Every structure is written in C-alpha cells, then in structure tokens.
Short mmCIF file of C-alpha atoms in Angstrom, two decimals:
data_model
loop_
_atom_site.label_atom_id
_atom_site.label_comp_id
_atom_site.label_asym_id
_atom_site.label_seq_id
_atom_site.Cartn_x
_atom_site.Cartn_y
_atom_site.Cartn_z
CA MET A 1146 -3.00 60.47 6.76
CA ARG A 1147 -4.08 60.73 10.19
CA ASP A 1148 -2.23 58.83 13.11
CA LEU A 1149 -3.38 55.51 13.66
CA GLN A 1150 -4.55 54.80 17.37
CA ILE A 1151 -4.59 50.67 18.53
CA ASP A 1152 -7.82 50.64 18.92
CA TRP A 1153 -8.97 50.56 15.65
CA LEU A 1154 -6.30 48.60 14.86
CA LYS A 1155 -7.78 45.75 17.05
CA CYS A 1156 -10.83 46.27 16.07
CA PHE A 1157 -9.77 44.87 12.29
CA VAL A 1158 -7.34 42.62 13.19
CA ALA A 1159 -10.08 41.20 14.87
CA THR A 1160 -12.65 41.45 12.25
CA VAL A 1161 -10.78 40.21 9.38
CA ASP A 1162 -9.49 37.34 11.89
CA ALA A 1163 -13.44 36.90 13.07
CA GLY A 1164 -14.75 37.10 9.19
CA SER A 1165 -17.46 38.55 10.95
CA LEU A 1166 -17.87 42.22 12.75
CA SER A 1167 -19.75 39.90 15.63
CA GLY A 1168 -17.32 37.39 16.35
CA ALA A 1169 -15.22 40.66 15.94
CA ALA A 1170 -17.19 42.38 19.00
CA VAL A 1171 -17.13 39.76 21.31
CA ALA A 1172 -13.49 38.88 20.41
CA VAL A 1173 -12.42 43.05 21.50
CA HIS A 1174 -15.63 43.16 24.68
CA ARG A 1175 -17.73 45.45 22.47
CA SER A 1176 -20.89 46.39 20.51
CA GLN A 1177 -20.62 45.00 16.84
CA SER A 1178 -22.08 48.93 16.36
CA ALA A 1179 -18.71 50.39 18.10
CA VAL A 1180 -16.33 48.05 16.23
CA SER A 1181 -18.76 49.40 13.47
CA MET A 1182 -17.21 52.70 13.94
CA GLN A 1183 -13.90 51.70 15.20
CA LEU A 1184 -13.01 50.58 11.44
CA LYS A 1185 -14.71 53.83 9.96
CA LYS A 1186 -12.04 56.27 11.81
CA LEU A 1187 -9.44 53.66 10.07
CA GLU A 1188 -10.42 53.48 6.38
CA ASP A 1189 -11.30 57.17 7.22
CA ALA A 1190 -7.75 58.07 8.76
CA VAL A 1191 -6.14 55.85 5.66
CA GLY A 1192 -7.87 57.24 2.68
CA HIS A 1193 -9.29 54.19 2.05
CA SER A 1194 -11.87 51.03 2.00
CA LEU A 1195 -10.05 48.41 3.75
CA LEU A 1196 -11.93 45.86 3.47
CA LEU A 1197 -15.60 45.10 2.14
CA ARG A 1198 -18.66 43.85 3.20
CA GLY A 1199 -20.46 40.39 1.52
CA PRO A 1200 -23.27 39.32 2.23
CA ARG A 1201 -22.39 36.19 3.75
CA LEU A 1202 -18.48 36.76 4.74
CA LEU A 1203 -15.88 40.39 4.15
CA GLN A 1204 -12.91 40.49 2.08
CA LEU A 1205 -10.11 42.81 2.79
CA THR A 1206 -9.05 45.95 -0.35
CA HIS A 1207 -6.20 45.59 -1.50
CA GLU A 1208 -5.19 48.59 0.92
CA GLY A 1209 -6.47 46.37 3.59
CA GLN A 1210 -3.90 43.25 2.51
CA ALA A 1211 -0.85 45.77 2.50
CA LEU A 1212 -2.05 46.64 6.43
CA LEU A 1213 -2.73 44.11 8.18
CA GLY A 1214 0.73 43.15 8.21
CA TYR A 1215 1.19 46.57 9.80
CA ALA A 1216 -1.42 46.68 12.26
CA ARG A 1217 -0.24 43.04 13.41
CA ARG A 1218 3.26 44.53 14.11
CA MET A 1219 2.29 47.62 15.29
CA LEU A 1220 0.26 45.21 18.46
CA ASP A 1221 2.15 42.76 18.84
CA LEU A 1222 5.37 45.92 19.63
CA GLN A 1223 2.47 47.42 21.75
CA ALA A 1224 2.19 44.78 23.61
CA GLU A 1225 5.54 43.42 23.70
CA ALA A 1226 5.96 47.26 26.24
CA GLN A 1227 3.50 46.26 27.99
CA ALA A 1228 5.13 43.17 29.08
CA ALA A 1229 8.25 44.29 28.86
CA LEU A 1230 7.34 47.35 31.56
CA GLN A 1231 4.87 44.99 33.88
CA GLY A 1232 8.24 44.33 35.94
CA GLU A 1233 6.21 40.71 36.68
CA ALA A 1234 8.30 37.33 37.02
CA ILE A 1235 5.61 34.65 35.28
CA SER A 1236 6.33 31.80 36.17
CA GLY A 1237 3.91 28.65 36.57
CA VAL A 1238 3.36 25.23 34.35
CA VAL A 1239 1.74 25.33 30.37
CA ARG A 1240 1.45 22.84 28.83
CA LEU A 1241 1.42 21.94 25.51
CA GLY A 1242 0.17 20.00 22.84
CA VAL A 1243 1.30 19.90 18.43
CA PRO A 1244 1.36 17.04 16.01
CA ASP A 1245 4.53 15.72 15.43
CA ASP A 1246 5.33 17.64 11.19
CA TYR A 1247 4.61 20.79 13.54
CA ALA A 1248 6.69 20.83 16.24
CA SER A 1249 10.53 21.12 14.61
CA GLN A 1250 9.40 24.06 11.74
CA TYR A 1251 6.89 26.31 13.68
CA LEU A 1252 7.01 25.48 17.74
CA THR A 1253 11.10 25.77 18.02
CA PRO A 1254 11.25 29.43 17.03
CA VAL A 1255 8.46 29.91 19.62
CA LEU A 1256 10.34 28.70 21.71
CA LYS A 1257 13.80 29.89 21.34
CA ARG A 1258 11.58 33.47 21.98
CA PHE A 1259 9.74 33.16 24.56
CA ALA A 1260 12.68 30.10 26.89
CA PRO A 1261 15.18 33.43 27.55
CA ARG A 1262 12.54 35.54 28.42
CA HIS A 1263 10.54 33.61 30.43
CA GLY A 1264 13.09 31.51 32.84
CA GLY A 1265 10.79 30.19 35.19
CA VAL A 1266 7.80 28.91 32.67
CA GLU A 1267 7.64 24.91 32.41
CA ILE A 1268 6.30 24.10 29.63
CA GLN A 1269 5.13 20.30 29.69
CA LEU A 1270 4.70 19.05 25.62
CA ASP A 1271 3.42 16.74 23.88
CA CYS A 1272 3.03 15.24 19.98
CA GLU A 1273 0.06 14.08 19.27
CA GLN A 1274 -2.70 13.74 15.62
CA SER A 1275 -4.63 17.98 15.98
CA THR A 1276 -7.88 14.59 16.49
CA ALA A 1277 -6.57 13.93 19.30
CA LEU A 1278 -4.76 17.34 20.61
CA ILE A 1279 -7.73 19.21 20.20
CA PRO A 1280 -10.10 17.82 22.21
CA ARG A 1281 -7.53 16.93 24.81
CA VAL A 1282 -7.81 21.40 25.51
CA GLN A 1283 -11.01 20.58 25.75
CA ARG A 1284 -11.28 18.86 28.87
CA GLY A 1285 -8.96 21.03 30.07
CA GLU A 1286 -5.35 18.41 30.02
CA LEU A 1287 -4.14 20.20 27.82
CA ASP A 1288 -3.18 24.25 28.40
CA LEU A 1289 -3.28 25.40 24.67
CA ALA A 1290 -1.93 24.39 21.19
CA LEU A 1291 -0.51 23.88 17.37
CA VAL A 1292 -3.86 22.33 15.94
CA SER A 1293 -4.95 21.95 12.69
CA ARG A 1294 -8.76 22.96 12.70
CA ASP A 1295 -11.78 21.00 11.81
CA HIS A 1296 -13.29 23.73 11.38
CA ALA A 1297 -13.14 27.68 10.86
CA ARG A 1298 -13.70 29.33 14.39
CA ARG A 1299 -11.29 27.01 16.39
CA GLY A 1300 -8.42 28.82 18.11
CA THR A 1301 -6.56 32.24 15.90
CA LEU A 1302 -6.10 31.70 12.79
CA LEU A 1303 -1.88 31.75 12.67
CA PHE A 1304 -0.77 30.55 8.68
CA HIS A 1305 -2.19 27.85 5.80
CA GLU A 1306 -0.27 25.14 5.76
CA PRO A 1307 -0.07 23.13 1.86
CA MET A 1308 -0.15 18.85 2.23
CA VAL A 1309 1.46 17.73 -1.03
CA TRP A 1310 1.24 14.29 -1.92
CA VAL A 1311 5.25 12.27 -2.14
CA GLY A 1312 7.17 8.44 -2.86
CA SER A 1313 9.90 7.07 -3.03
CA PRO A 1314 11.58 7.67 -6.73
CA GLN A 1315 12.57 3.96 -6.15
CA PHE A 1316 9.16 2.76 -6.44
CA ASP A 1317 6.86 3.78 -9.34
CA VAL A 1318 4.04 2.80 -7.15
CA TRP A 1319 2.19 5.32 -8.15
CA THR A 1320 1.55 3.90 -11.74
CA ARG A 1321 -0.35 1.03 -9.65
CA ASP A 1322 -3.86 0.48 -10.58
CA PRO A 1323 -6.15 1.22 -7.35
CA LEU A 1324 -3.13 3.60 -5.99
CA PRO A 1325 -1.69 1.90 -2.54
CA ILE A 1326 -2.47 4.90 -0.81
CA ALA A 1327 -1.10 5.03 3.36
CA VAL A 1328 -3.15 6.94 5.51
CA TYR A 1329 -3.76 8.93 8.95
CA GLU A 1330 -6.69 7.72 11.74
CA GLU A 1331 -10.21 7.71 10.48
CA ALA A 1332 -11.19 11.64 11.36
CA SER A 1333 -7.90 13.08 9.56
CA LEU A 1334 -7.92 16.41 7.99
CA GLY A 1335 -5.07 14.60 5.40
CA ARG A 1336 -7.23 11.70 5.21
CA ARG A 1337 -10.29 13.34 3.91
CA SER A 1338 -8.54 16.16 1.92
CA ALA A 1339 -6.75 12.84 -0.37
CA LEU A 1340 -9.58 10.66 -0.59
CA HIS A 1341 -11.78 14.06 -2.19
CA SER A 1342 -8.89 14.42 -4.25
CA LEU A 1343 -8.86 10.73 -5.17
CA ALA A 1344 -12.31 11.41 -5.42
CA LEU A 1345 -12.50 14.56 -8.24
CA GLN A 1346 -10.07 12.51 -10.20
CA GLY A 1347 -11.94 9.43 -10.31
CA ARG A 1348 -8.67 7.21 -9.32
CA ARG A 1349 -8.89 4.43 -7.74
CA TRP A 1350 -7.39 3.57 -4.52
CA ARG A 1351 -6.56 0.63 -1.53
CA ILE A 1352 -5.26 2.01 2.30
CA VAL A 1353 -2.68 -0.08 2.66
CA TYR A 1354 -1.18 1.68 5.21
CA ASN A 1355 -2.92 3.07 8.27
CA SER A 1356 -1.22 4.70 10.91
CA SER A 1357 -1.59 8.10 13.72
CA SER A 1358 2.85 8.29 13.46
CA LEU A 1359 4.00 10.75 10.80
CA ALA A 1360 7.18 7.89 10.49
CA GLY A 1361 5.43 5.27 10.17
CA GLN A 1362 4.23 7.33 7.44
CA ILE A 1363 6.95 8.57 6.19
CA ALA A 1364 8.42 5.11 6.82
CA ALA A 1365 5.22 2.98 4.19
CA VAL A 1366 6.47 5.82 1.24
CA GLU A 1367 10.81 5.30 1.59
CA SER A 1368 9.85 1.41 1.49
CA GLY A 1369 7.44 1.27 -2.32
CA LEU A 1370 5.11 0.11 0.17
CA ALA A 1371 2.05 3.27 -0.48
CA VAL A 1372 1.83 7.01 -1.78
CA ALA A 1373 1.20 9.31 1.07
CA VAL A 1374 -0.81 12.71 1.89
CA LEU A 1375 2.01 15.09 4.19
CA THR A 1376 1.92 18.52 5.66
CA GLN A 1377 4.50 20.63 3.65
CA CYS A 1378 6.63 21.49 6.26
CA SER A 1379 7.46 17.40 6.91
CA ALA A 1380 7.84 16.01 4.05
CA PRO A 1381 11.41 14.71 3.64
CA ALA A 1382 13.68 16.25 0.97
CA HIS A 1383 14.32 12.76 -0.27
CA LEU A 1384 10.99 12.22 -1.02
CA GLN A 1385 9.55 12.63 -4.34
CA ARG A 1386 6.99 15.10 -4.55
CA LEU A 1387 3.74 14.21 -6.52
CA GLY A 1388 1.71 16.18 -8.74
CA ALA A 1389 -0.54 16.59 -12.32
CA GLU A 1390 1.91 14.65 -13.86
CA GLN A 1391 1.58 11.18 -11.88
CA GLY A 1392 -2.50 11.02 -11.50
CA LEU A 1393 -3.05 13.19 -8.66
CA GLY A 1394 -4.74 16.45 -7.90
CA PRO A 1395 -4.08 19.64 -5.78
CA LEU A 1396 -5.03 19.80 -1.96
CA GLN A 1397 -6.72 21.41 0.91
CA PRO A 1398 -3.83 23.00 2.72
CA MET A 1399 -4.25 23.30 6.72
CA GLU A 1400 -5.27 25.88 8.59
CA VAL A 1401 -3.28 26.15 11.30
CA ALA A 1402 -4.11 28.05 14.10
CA ALA A 1403 -3.85 28.27 17.70
CA TYR A 1404 -6.04 26.96 19.81
CA ARG A 1405 -6.55 27.51 24.08
CA SER A 1406 -8.37 25.84 26.73
CA GLN A 1407 -11.01 28.19 28.36
CA ALA A 1408 -9.42 25.89 31.66
CA SER A 1409 -6.12 28.77 30.83
CA LYS A 1410 -7.77 32.01 31.06
CA GLY A 1411 -5.97 34.31 33.10
CA ASN A 1412 -3.12 31.94 32.86
CA LYS A 1413 -0.93 34.64 32.50
CA ALA A 1414 2.11 32.08 31.68
CA VAL A 1415 -0.38 30.03 29.24
CA ASP A 1416 -0.94 33.98 28.28
CA SER A 1417 2.35 34.40 27.43
CA LEU A 1418 3.07 31.67 25.32
CA GLN A 1419 -0.13 31.58 23.52
CA GLN A 1420 0.92 35.13 22.36
CA MET A 1421 5.01 34.70 21.27
CA LEU A 1422 2.91 31.73 19.59
CA VAL A 1423 0.82 34.14 17.23
CA GLN A 1424 3.32 36.99 17.04
CA THR A 1425 6.70 34.10 16.20
CA LEU A 1426 4.41 32.44 13.30
CA ARG A 1427 2.80 36.08 12.19
CA GLN A 1428 5.29 37.30 11.51
CA ALA A 1429 7.07 34.84 9.52
CA GLY A 1430 5.27 34.95 7.14
CA VAL A 1431 4.85 31.03 7.24
#
C-alpha cells in the first residue's frame, strides 16, 4: 500500500461531506476533474473502491466507510500541528449560537478543549432554537452556530441526533384520543417530524401546548398535559420513552451541523472555534 497523501484525503472527505464531486470541488478550491483524479489516486493507493457513484448520489463502500474515520483524524491532526507551529496568539470575540438541547451535551466538551488553547478569545453565547439561529447567522448577527439543519447544504454536517417521543410515567396521556401534544414553533423541524409521524400512523392529535422553550416542553410533559418530541440528548431520564407499544411511530433524526456566517470568513478566532467544533463532535462519534 502506498502512502496516503493529505490532498487525496481532503478530496475524499470533502466529497463525502458535500455528497457530490461538484460540491467537493467548491470546498477544496479545485476543479471537479481534479477532485475525481485525486479520488482515483487514493483508491489506487489503498487497492479498493471507496465510493459508488450513482446518478444522483455517492455512497461509501465498506472500505470507504472504514477509511473515512482515519481520514478525518489525519486531517484533524495535521490542522492541530499547523496551529501549534504557527505560534500566533489568537484573540477576538466569537458570537456563537446553540439550541438549549445541544448546549450541555455537545458544546461543553468543545469549550473544554478550546478555552485552554485560546484564552484570548471571548465567546458570546446565545441559546435559541435553530429556526431563530439560522437567519441570525445569515444576517451576520452570529458568527457560528450549532444547528439542526433545514436542508442538506446548510453548514458542515457533524452527526445525526435521534428524536424521541416522551411522556410522564405518572400519566397515560398517550392513551387519549385525540392525542394531546406539546410542540415547538411552527417552523420547527421537530414539530414537523412529530406531525408527519402521526399522519403516517393515521392517529388523531391536537396541540395543547406551544412553546419554543425546552424547559416549557418538559414541564408540559411532566405535568401530564401532553406528550412531546425531544432530541434524545435533551430527554430527561425520568420521562418515559414512547414508541410502537404506545401507538407512536418512528421519527426522523436531526442533521446537526456547524453553520457559519459569510461575514466571519477570514476571522481566525472563528476559524479556530469552528475547527474545534468539527473535530470534537466528529471524533466523539456522536
């Protein structure tokens, strides 16, 4: 097996993340044919096909899936080495957004790694739903946000977050007809997922509680007012997970992504935090 070149791995990871050769070409600032050539060199080096190219999408082979994790780690390690040898202190302010349900589970490990390395960077944190964070990033009011993305090209995909039905074990709310549900605001992807799942089940429902607050959703469930759909990471252990046994169908997972403003391009403090966000959450295998 020949040595794996960093440029080959960059093109491979960019193609997987973008889902197409054209998208990867934009990400690595090369032509589409150059990206295809780099992938061919990588496949020749490892002696295996890594991607199955269909008319609309690219799919990883078994060997491609195995290589992907190593490729990300190699690229991350190179970036860390470059940062360590630059010897340049980074300072400034980063305006960061994150939904309440992702803050403690996913943001905490990122900041634990970031703060000791970049003590000169001030982070201003805003906690809101993704539906509010995305337009704020687009307007340049936030530099970076961790969001549940609303379409496939929104930001850099980090992981998939499962969604779960929850209810209070003290109240059998799920037996009622129509089913009382607590939901987020109308544009919420969680709300859409819940209603779509109920429609597929042919189950009648009525909204009895509407709030953009995670604490409010949990309170509605705890009080026996309704059942709700929450991200798995935010569902308290004392609430009951509901499913087919309670007549509730599966839910689509959230695609969690790092989304950055155009206005922050070239800002080294934002560069560093975005890199740390991607490294930490992808390496954690969440």
